XYZ file of C-alpha atoms in Angstrom:
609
model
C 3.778 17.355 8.536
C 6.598 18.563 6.353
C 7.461 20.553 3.656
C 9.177 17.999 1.601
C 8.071 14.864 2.301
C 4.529 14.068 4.300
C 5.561 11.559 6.792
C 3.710 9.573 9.610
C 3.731 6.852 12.219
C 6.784 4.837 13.062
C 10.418 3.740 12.774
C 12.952 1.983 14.696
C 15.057 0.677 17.482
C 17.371 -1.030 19.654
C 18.217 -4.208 17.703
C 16.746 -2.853 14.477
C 18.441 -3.007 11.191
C 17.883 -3.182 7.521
C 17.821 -7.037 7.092
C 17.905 -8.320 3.929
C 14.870 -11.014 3.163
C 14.977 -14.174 2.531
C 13.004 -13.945 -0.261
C 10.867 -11.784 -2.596
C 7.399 -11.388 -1.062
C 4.696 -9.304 -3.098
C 3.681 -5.420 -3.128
C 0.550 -5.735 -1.248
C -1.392 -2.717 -2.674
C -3.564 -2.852 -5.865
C -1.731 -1.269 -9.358
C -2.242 0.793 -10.761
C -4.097 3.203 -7.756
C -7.132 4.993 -7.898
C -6.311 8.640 -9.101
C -8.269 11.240 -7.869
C -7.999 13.748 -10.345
C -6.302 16.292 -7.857
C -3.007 17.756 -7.928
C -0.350 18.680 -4.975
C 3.335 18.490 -3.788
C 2.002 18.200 -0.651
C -0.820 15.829 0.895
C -1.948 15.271 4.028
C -4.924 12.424 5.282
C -7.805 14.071 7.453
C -11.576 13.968 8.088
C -12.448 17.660 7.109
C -15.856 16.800 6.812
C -16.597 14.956 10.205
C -18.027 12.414 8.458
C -15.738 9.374 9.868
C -13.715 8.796 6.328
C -10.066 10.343 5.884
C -10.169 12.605 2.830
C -7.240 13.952 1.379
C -5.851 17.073 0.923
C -2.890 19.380 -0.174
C -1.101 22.429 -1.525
C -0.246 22.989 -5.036
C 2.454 25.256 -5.844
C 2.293 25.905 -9.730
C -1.587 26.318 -9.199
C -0.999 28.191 -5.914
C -4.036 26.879 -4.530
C -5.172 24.035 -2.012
C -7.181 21.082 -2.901
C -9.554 18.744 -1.026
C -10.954 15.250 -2.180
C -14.001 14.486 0.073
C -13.958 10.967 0.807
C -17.335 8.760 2.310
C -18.805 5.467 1.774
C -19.326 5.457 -2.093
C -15.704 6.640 -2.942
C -13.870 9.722 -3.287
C -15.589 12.856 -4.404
C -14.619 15.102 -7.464
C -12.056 17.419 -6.108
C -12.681 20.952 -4.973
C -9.784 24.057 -4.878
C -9.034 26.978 -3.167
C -6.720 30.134 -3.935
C -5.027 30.706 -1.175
C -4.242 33.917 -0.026
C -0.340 33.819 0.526
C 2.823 32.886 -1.787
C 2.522 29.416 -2.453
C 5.152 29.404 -5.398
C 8.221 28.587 -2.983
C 8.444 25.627 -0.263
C 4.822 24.578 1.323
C 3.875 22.419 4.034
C -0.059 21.046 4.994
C -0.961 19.518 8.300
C -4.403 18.588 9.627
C -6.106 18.343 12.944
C -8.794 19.439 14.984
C -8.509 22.806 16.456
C -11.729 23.680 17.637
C -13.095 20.336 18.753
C -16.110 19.641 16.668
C -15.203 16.643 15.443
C -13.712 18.208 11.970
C -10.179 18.462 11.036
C -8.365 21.949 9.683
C -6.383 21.911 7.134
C -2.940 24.248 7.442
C -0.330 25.146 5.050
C 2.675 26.884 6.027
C 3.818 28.564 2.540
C 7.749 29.735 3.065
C 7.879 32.518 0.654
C 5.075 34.487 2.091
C 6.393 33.324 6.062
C 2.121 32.982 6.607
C -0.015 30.348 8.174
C -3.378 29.331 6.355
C -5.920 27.397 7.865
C -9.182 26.463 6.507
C -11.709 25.615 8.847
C -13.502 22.236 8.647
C -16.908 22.190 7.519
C -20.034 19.563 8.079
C -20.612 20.575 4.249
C -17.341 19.875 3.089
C -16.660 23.299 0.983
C -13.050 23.977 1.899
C -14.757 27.803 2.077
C -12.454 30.782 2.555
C -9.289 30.497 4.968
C -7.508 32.934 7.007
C -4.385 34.006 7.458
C -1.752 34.087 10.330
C 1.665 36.219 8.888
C 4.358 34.824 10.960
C 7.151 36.414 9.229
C 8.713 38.585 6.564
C 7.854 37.765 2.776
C 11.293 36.240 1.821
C 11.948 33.841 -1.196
C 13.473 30.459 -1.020
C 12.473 30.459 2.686
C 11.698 26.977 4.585
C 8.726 26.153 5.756
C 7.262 22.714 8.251
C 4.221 22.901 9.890
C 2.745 20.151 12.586
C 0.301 19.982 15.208
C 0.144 19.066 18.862
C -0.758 18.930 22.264
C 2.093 21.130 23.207
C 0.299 22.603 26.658
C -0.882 19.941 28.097
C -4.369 21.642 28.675
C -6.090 18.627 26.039
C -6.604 21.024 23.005
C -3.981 20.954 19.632
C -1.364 23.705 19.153
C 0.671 24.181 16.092
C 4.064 24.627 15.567
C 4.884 26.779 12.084
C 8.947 27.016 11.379
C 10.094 29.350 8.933
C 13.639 29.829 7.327
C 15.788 29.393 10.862
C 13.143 29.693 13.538
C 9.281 28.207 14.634
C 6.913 29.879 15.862
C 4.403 28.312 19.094
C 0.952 28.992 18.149
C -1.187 28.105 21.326
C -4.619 27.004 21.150
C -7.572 28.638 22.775
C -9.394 26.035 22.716
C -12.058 26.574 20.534
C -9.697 26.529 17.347
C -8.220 30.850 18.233
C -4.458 30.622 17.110
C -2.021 32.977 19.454
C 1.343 32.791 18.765
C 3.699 33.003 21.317
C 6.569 35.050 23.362
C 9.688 34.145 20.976
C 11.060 32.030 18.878
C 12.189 28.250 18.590
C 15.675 28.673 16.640
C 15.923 25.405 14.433
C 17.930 25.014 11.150
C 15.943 25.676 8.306
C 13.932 22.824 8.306
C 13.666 19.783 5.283
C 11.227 17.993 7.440
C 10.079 18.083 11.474
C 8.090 16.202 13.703
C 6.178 16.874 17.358
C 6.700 13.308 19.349
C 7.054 12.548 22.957
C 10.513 10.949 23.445
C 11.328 11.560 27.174
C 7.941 10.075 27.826
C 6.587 12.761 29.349
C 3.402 15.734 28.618
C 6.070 17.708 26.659
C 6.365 17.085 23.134
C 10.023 17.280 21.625
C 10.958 18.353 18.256
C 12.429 16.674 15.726
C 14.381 18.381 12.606
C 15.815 17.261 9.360
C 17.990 19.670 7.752
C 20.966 19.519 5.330
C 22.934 16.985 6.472
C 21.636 17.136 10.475
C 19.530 16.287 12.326
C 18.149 17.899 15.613
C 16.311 17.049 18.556
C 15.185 20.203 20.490
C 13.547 18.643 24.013
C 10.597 19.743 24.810
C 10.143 22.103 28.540
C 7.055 23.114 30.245
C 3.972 24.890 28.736
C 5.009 25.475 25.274
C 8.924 25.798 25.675
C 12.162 23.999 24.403
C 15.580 23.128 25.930
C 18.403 23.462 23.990
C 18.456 21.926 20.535
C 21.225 19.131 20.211
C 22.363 18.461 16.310
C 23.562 15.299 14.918
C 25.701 15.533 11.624
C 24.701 13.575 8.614
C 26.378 12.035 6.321
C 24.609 12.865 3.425
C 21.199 15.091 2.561
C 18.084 13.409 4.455
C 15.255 12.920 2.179
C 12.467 12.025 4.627
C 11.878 11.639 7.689
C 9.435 8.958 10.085
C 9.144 8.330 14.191
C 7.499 5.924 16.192
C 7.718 2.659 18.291
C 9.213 -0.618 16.116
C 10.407 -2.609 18.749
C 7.467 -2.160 20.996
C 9.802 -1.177 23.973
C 7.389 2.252 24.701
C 9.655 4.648 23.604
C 9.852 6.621 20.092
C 12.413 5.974 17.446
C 13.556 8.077 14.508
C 14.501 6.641 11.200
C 15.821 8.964 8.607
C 16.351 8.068 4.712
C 18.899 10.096 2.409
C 18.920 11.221 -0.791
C 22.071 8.927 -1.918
C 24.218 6.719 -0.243
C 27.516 6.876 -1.658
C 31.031 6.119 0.513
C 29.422 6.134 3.941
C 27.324 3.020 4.093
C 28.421 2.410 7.999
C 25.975 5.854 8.053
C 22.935 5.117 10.419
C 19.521 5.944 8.952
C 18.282 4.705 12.707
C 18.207 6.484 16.054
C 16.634 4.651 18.820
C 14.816 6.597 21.894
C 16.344 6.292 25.118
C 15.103 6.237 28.768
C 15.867 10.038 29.066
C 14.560 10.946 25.972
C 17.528 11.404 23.789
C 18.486 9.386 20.687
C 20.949 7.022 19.604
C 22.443 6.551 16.171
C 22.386 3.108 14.729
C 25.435 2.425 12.455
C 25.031 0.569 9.110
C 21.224 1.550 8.564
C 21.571 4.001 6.417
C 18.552 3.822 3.479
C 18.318 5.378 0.100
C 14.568 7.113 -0.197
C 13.049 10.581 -1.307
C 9.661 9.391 0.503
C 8.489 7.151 4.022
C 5.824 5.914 5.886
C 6.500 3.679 9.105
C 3.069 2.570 10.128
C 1.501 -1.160 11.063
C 0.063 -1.289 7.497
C -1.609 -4.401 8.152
C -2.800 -4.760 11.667
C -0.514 -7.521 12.920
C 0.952 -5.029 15.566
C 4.290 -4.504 14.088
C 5.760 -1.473 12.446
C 6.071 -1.944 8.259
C 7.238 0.201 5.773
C 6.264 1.880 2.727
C 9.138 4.407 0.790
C 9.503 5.513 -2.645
C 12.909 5.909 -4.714
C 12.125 4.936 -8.066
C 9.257 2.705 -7.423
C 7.038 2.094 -4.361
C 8.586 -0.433 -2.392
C 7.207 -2.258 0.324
C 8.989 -4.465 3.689
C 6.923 -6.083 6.392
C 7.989 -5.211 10.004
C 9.299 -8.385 11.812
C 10.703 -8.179 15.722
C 11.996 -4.312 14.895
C 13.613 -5.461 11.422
C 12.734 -4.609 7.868
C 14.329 -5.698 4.130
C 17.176 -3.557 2.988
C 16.548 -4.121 -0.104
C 12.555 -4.021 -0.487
C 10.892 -7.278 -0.779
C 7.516 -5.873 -2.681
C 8.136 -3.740 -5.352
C 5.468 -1.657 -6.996
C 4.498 -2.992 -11.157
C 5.909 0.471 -12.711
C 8.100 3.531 -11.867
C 6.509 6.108 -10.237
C 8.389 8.907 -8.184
C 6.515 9.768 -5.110
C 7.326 13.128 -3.071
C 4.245 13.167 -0.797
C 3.102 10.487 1.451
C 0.299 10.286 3.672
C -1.528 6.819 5.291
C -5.322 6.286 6.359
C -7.621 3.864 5.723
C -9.787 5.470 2.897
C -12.115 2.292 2.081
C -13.022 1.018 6.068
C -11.540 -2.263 5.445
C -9.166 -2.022 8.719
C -5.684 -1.448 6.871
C -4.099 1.465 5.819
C -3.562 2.763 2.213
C -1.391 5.176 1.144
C -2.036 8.388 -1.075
C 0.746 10.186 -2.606
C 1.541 12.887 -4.870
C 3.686 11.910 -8.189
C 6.862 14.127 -8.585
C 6.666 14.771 -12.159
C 2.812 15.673 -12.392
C 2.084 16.528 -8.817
C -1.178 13.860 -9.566
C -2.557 12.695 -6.209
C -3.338 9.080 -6.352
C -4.243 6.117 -3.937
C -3.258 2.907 -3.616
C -5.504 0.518 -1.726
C -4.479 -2.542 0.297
C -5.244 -6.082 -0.830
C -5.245 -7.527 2.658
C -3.476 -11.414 2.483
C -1.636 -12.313 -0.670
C -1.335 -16.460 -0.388
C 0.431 -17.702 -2.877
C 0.430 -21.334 -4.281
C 3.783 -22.742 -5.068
C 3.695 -23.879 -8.776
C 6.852 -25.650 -8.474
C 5.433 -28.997 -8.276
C 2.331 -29.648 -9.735
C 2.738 -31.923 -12.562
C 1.320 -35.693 -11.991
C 1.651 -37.521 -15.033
C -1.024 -40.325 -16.173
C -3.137 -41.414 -13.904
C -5.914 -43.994 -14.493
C -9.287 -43.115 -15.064
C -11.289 -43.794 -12.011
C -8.656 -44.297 -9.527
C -9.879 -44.028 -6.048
C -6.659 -43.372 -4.665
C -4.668 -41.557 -6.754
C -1.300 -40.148 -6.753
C -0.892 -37.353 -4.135
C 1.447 -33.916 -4.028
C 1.742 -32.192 -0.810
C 1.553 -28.274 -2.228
C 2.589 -25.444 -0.500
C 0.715 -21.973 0.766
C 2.797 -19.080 1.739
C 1.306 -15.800 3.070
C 3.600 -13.395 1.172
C 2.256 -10.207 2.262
C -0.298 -7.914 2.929
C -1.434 -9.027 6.404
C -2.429 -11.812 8.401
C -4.283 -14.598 7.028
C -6.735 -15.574 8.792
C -10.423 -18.116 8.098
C -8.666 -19.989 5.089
C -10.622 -21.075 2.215
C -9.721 -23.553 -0.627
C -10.730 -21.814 -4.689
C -10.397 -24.072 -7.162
C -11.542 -23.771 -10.852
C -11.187 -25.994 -14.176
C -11.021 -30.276 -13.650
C -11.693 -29.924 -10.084
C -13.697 -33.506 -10.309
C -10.497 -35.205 -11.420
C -8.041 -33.850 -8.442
C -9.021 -33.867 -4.532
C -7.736 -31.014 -2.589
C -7.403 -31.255 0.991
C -6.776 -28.386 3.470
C -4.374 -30.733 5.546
C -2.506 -28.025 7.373
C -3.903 -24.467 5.709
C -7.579 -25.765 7.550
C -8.009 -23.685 10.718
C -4.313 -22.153 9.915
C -3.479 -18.361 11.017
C -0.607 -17.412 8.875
C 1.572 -14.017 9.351
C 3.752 -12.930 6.809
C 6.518 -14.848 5.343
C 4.601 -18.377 7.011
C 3.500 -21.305 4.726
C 0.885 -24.040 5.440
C 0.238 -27.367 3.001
C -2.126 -28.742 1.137
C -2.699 -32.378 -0.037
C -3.653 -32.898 -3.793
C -4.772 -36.138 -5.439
C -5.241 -36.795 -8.655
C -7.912 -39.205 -9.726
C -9.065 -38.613 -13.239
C -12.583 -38.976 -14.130
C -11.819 -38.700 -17.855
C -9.210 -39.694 -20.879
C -6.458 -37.035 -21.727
C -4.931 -34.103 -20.614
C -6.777 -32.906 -16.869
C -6.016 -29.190 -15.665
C -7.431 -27.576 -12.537
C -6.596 -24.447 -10.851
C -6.315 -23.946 -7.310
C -5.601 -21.426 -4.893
C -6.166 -20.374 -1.212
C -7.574 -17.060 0.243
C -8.110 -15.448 3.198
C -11.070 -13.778 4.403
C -10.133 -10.406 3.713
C -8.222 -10.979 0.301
C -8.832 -9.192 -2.319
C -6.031 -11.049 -4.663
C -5.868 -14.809 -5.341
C -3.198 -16.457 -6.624
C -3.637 -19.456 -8.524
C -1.660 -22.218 -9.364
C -2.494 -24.893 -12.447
C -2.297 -28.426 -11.471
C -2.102 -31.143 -14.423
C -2.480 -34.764 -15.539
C -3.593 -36.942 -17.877
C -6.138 -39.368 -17.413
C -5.477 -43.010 -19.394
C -6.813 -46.292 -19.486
C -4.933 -49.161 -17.811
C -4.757 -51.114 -14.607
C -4.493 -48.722 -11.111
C -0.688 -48.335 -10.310
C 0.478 -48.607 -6.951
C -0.471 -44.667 -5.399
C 2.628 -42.023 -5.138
C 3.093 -39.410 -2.850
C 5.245 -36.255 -3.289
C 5.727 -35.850 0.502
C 6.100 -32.494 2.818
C 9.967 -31.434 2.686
C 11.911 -28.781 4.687
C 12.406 -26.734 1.722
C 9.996 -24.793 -0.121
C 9.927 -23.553 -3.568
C 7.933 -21.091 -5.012
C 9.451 -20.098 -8.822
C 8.616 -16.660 -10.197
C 6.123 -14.605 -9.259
C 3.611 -14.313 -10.761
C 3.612 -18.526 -10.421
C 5.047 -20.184 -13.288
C 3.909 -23.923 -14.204
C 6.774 -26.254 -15.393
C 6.034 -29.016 -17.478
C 7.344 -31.468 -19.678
C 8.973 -30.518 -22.900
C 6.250 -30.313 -25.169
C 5.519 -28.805 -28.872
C 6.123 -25.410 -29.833
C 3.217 -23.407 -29.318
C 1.296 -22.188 -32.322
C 1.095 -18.501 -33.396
C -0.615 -16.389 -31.140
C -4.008 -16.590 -31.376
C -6.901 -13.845 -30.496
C -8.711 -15.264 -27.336
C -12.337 -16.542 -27.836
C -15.485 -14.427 -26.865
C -16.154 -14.342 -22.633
C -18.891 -16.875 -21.942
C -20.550 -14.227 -19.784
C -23.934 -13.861 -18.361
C -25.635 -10.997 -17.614
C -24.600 -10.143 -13.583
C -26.142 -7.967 -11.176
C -24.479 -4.982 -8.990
C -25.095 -7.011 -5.643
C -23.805 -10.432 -7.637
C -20.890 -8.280 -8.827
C -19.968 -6.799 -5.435
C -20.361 -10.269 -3.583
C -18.759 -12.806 -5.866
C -17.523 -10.761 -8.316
C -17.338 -11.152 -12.424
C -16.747 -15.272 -13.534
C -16.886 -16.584 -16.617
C -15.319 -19.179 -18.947
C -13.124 -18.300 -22.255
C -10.948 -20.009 -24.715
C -7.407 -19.781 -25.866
C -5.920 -20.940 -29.151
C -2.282 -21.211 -27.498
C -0.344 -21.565 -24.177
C -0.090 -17.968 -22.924
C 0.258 -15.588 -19.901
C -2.712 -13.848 -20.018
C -4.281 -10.878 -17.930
C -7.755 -9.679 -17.486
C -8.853 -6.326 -16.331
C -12.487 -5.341 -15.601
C -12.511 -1.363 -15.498
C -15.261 1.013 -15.430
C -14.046 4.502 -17.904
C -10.594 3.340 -17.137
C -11.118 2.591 -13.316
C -9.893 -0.853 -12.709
C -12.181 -2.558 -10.465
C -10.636 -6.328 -10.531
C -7.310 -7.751 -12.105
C -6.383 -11.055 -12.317
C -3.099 -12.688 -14.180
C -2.145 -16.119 -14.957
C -0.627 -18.696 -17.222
C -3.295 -20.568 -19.681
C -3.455 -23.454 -21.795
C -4.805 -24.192 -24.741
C -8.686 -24.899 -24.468
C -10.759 -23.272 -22.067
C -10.470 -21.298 -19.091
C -12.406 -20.563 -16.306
C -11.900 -16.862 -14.893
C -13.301 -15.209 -11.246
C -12.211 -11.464 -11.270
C -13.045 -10.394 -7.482
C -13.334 -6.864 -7.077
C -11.167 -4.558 -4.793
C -12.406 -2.581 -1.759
C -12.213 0.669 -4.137
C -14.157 -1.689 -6.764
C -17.189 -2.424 -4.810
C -17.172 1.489 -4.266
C -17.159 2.194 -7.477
C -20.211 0.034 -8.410
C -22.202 1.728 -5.079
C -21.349 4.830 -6.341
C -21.578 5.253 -10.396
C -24.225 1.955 -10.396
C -22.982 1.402 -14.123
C -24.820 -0.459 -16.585
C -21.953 -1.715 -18.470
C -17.957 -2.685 -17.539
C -15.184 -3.173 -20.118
C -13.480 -6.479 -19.659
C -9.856 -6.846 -21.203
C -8.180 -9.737 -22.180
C -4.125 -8.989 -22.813
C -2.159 -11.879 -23.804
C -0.308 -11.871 -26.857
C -3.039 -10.203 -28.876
C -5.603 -8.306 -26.713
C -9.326 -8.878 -26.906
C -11.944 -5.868 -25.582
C -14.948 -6.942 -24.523
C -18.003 -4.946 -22.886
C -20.165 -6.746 -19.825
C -23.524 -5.760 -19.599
C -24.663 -4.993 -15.955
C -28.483 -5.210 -14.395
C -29.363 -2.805 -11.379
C -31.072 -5.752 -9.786
């Protein structure tokens, strides 16, 4: 780990670059995140307790203390601190890993000014309990600091490494968790950021340093020795720093991201692995970030990744490529410093918990798993009449715009749904990655005079967010006209996210008008957690209109669309960290909010059983 910015998993290769998309695809994490009431600069993802969930954990420098959030099947704990013993008002780095091989992670922070090692011992209870510490070197202020962990040996237990100011230090395992540093020291430049990988493809782990404006690779030798350290100017100041396979060729990559990009942007931001374990710079890939993560977020076997500059941005990994310019782009601003990645709710993909640079706040932010969105571009039929068999017929499009593969499609459709028939036609039985579309056939045969409105959507079986599009007619009286068909075309159009309906010119909309009282009934935990929160509601006026169902100001399910006047039928499904939250606290009452134009509060009552 680091001792600027936390970083993990993977990066990039031969072939790679900083593509720009073809179009905007969605942020595939649920806003706002789950904060855990915990502050740190730096965080770090481990299982202290044994207990088979990541919790999180970090150093706090105003505080000078380390926290731990205890993380298990109901949710996050309350957080717990410890003073540590050492300096921690100057640069810190945490890392985690099992030392002693009982099945619970350590937690280690190097702290710079004070030149020590801490390490707190995991515990089956959880208490982060009292640490000890290793002094390494001299007290010194303004001093570097990177810590990481490793099999650095070869004999199948984790060493650390612990740099300080211009040198690291080889602390070699005994085995049962006994640190012993070793004869001399690794000279490195004062470090931003490091890494322990395996480049050459061999047992000896190489070392990888950011610094100002270099970066060096110092190969790794037998037992727990380096070669000489080879250093790579820089352009400008690296900001973070990320390794692993993209390209899937079995060899490491590094990607670096800066702190500006200015008159250099031929600068590369990539260096691919090579056969003999050294690295190659990639031209024209340099990246603007103060935070990264390279990791297969969503478990389609290709590298994504998640960085923070002013917002949280997000680009899906495709044949070693990703967006230069972020396709999914978090709701607000929100400066990020510390990054770490685990899976914290068991749902298979990885979430990401950071710590905010103004506040030092430790949040998470939870995947949604498949985002398919419904192309609103096309969905207005006109009159149709009343009791039409056949019907005029709109081929609709489905495309998978992030957060995984898609995978056991299933058709959700609320309002009219009598008056329009929705078939499948190509979504049925579909697997769709990222970026790919399938169709579906819509008829509209009105059962009934006037204006007709449905809503209709497609999710996966892992998605937590539906997107719906409104589909519209009116139903009149009149001989059958000949049927229509809006057939499949090469090009799709999506609009605006979120999907915006386009109709006819029509009146001006009234005034805004408070939104009617829920129709809700009283719903059960298990009901709640299985088919989540639906209920009907009506709207004086044509609005866009977004309902939140929290818990003391936890969100637990969002949803967001476009309404008509008249009523609406709502399904609020609850995220992974939802359904926690209802195991957990079991409340007996939820807060619902309505925010359109005027904002209507509303409390659900809740049965046990």
């Amino acid at each position: 780990m680091v001792n600027r910015f936390v970083a993990s998993c993977a990066v990039l290769v031969a072939a790679l670059t900083w593509s720009a998309p073809a179009s905007a695809l969605v942020f595939p994490f649920h806003e706002p995140p789950e904060m855990l009431g915990a502050v740190a600069d730096e965080v770090v993802a481990l299982d202290f307790d044994g207990n088979g969930w990541r919790d999180v954990a970090g150093v706090s420098r105003a505080t000078g203390k380390a926290t731990l959030v205890r993380n298990h099947a109901d949710g996050f704990d309350s957080p717990q601190t410890a003073t540590l013993p050492g300096n921690a008002a100057g640069t810190v780095a945490v890392a985690g890993g099992d030392l002693d091989g009982d099945g619970r992670d350590e937690l280690l922070a190097a702290l710079g000014d004070s030149g020590s090692l801490v390490v707190f011992r995991g515990r089956a209870d959880g208490g982060l309990g009292v640490p000890y510490e290793l002094a390494l070197r001299p007290a010194k202020p303004l001093q570097a600091a990177a810590v990481a962990v490793a099999d650095m040996d070869g004999d199948g237990d984790r060493d650390v490494l612990a740099a300080f100011g211009t040198s690291a230090t080889v602390l070699a395992n005994d085995g049962h968790g006994a640190l012993t540093p070793t004869a001399g020291a690794v000279a490195v430049p004062a470090p931003y950021d490091l890494a322990l990988v395996k480049l050459a493809g061999d047992d000896d782990p190489d070392l990888v340093v950011t610094s100002a404006y270099a970066l060096t690779l110092v190969p790794g030798a037998a037992g727990t020795g380096f070669g000489t350290p080879v250093t790579r100017d820089l352009p400008y100041e690296p900001a973070a720093l990320a390794t692993g396979d993209v390209n899937g060729d079995g060899r490491l990559d590094v990607g670096v991201t800066y702190a500006w990009t200015h008159d250099h942007p031929e600068a590369p931001g990539l260096f691919s692995g090579t056969a003999d374990g050294d690295l190659t710079p990639l031209p024209w890939t340099a990246q603007t970030a103060y935070a990264l993560l390279l990791a297969d977020f969503d478990g389609d076997g290709i590298t994504d990744r998640y960085a923070n500059d002013y917002s949280a941005t997000f680009a899906h990994g495709a044949a070693g490529t990703f967006g230069r310019f972020d396709a999914g782009v978090s709701k607000g601003p929100s400066w990020e410093r510390g990054l770490a990645a685990a899976d914290f709710d068991g749902d298979g993909k990885l979430d990401v918990v950071s710590a905010q640079s103004d506040s030092a706040a430790l949040n998470v932010r939870y995947s949604t798993g498949p985002q398919l969105v419904t192309s609103a571009a096309n969905t207005w039929f006109g009159e149709g009449v009343v009791g039409t068999e056949g019907g005029s017929m709109i081929a609709i499009p489905v495309r998978n715009e992030g957060g995984g593969v898609a995978r056991n499609l299933e058709l959700i459709a609320e309002g009219d749904t009598a008056d329009f028939h929705v078939e499948m036609n190509t979504c049925r039985g579909a697997v769709l990655r990222v970026e790919e579309n399938c169709w579906l056939n819509v008829y509209f045969r009105p059962k009934a005079l006037g204006a007709r409105t449905a809503d209709i959507g497609v999710a996966a079986e892992d998605s937590d967010i539906v997107w719906l599009a409104r589909i519209e007619g009116t139903g009149v009286e009149g001989q059958s006209p000949a049927p229509t068909t809006m057939p499949i075309t090469g090009t799709v159009t999506f609009g605006d996210r979120p999907p915006v309906v386009r109709l006819p010119a029509r009146t001006p909309p009234p005034k805004a008008v408070r939104p009617g009282a829920p129709a809700l009934t009283r719903a059960t935990l298990a009901t709640l957690r299985r088919s989540g929160l639906r209920f009907t509601q009506q709207f004086g006026t044509a609005e866009r209109v977004t309902w939140t169902l929290e818990h003391r100001r936890t969100v637990l399910a969002r949803a967001q669309r476009t309404v008509a006047a008249g009523s609406t039928t709502v399904t609020l499904k609850l995220t992974a960290s939802g359904k926690r939250v209802l195991t957990s606290r079991k409340p007996t009452s939820l807060t619902l909010r309505t925010t359109g134009t005027i904002e209507r509060v509303t409390t659900v009552r809740v049965r046990r059983s």
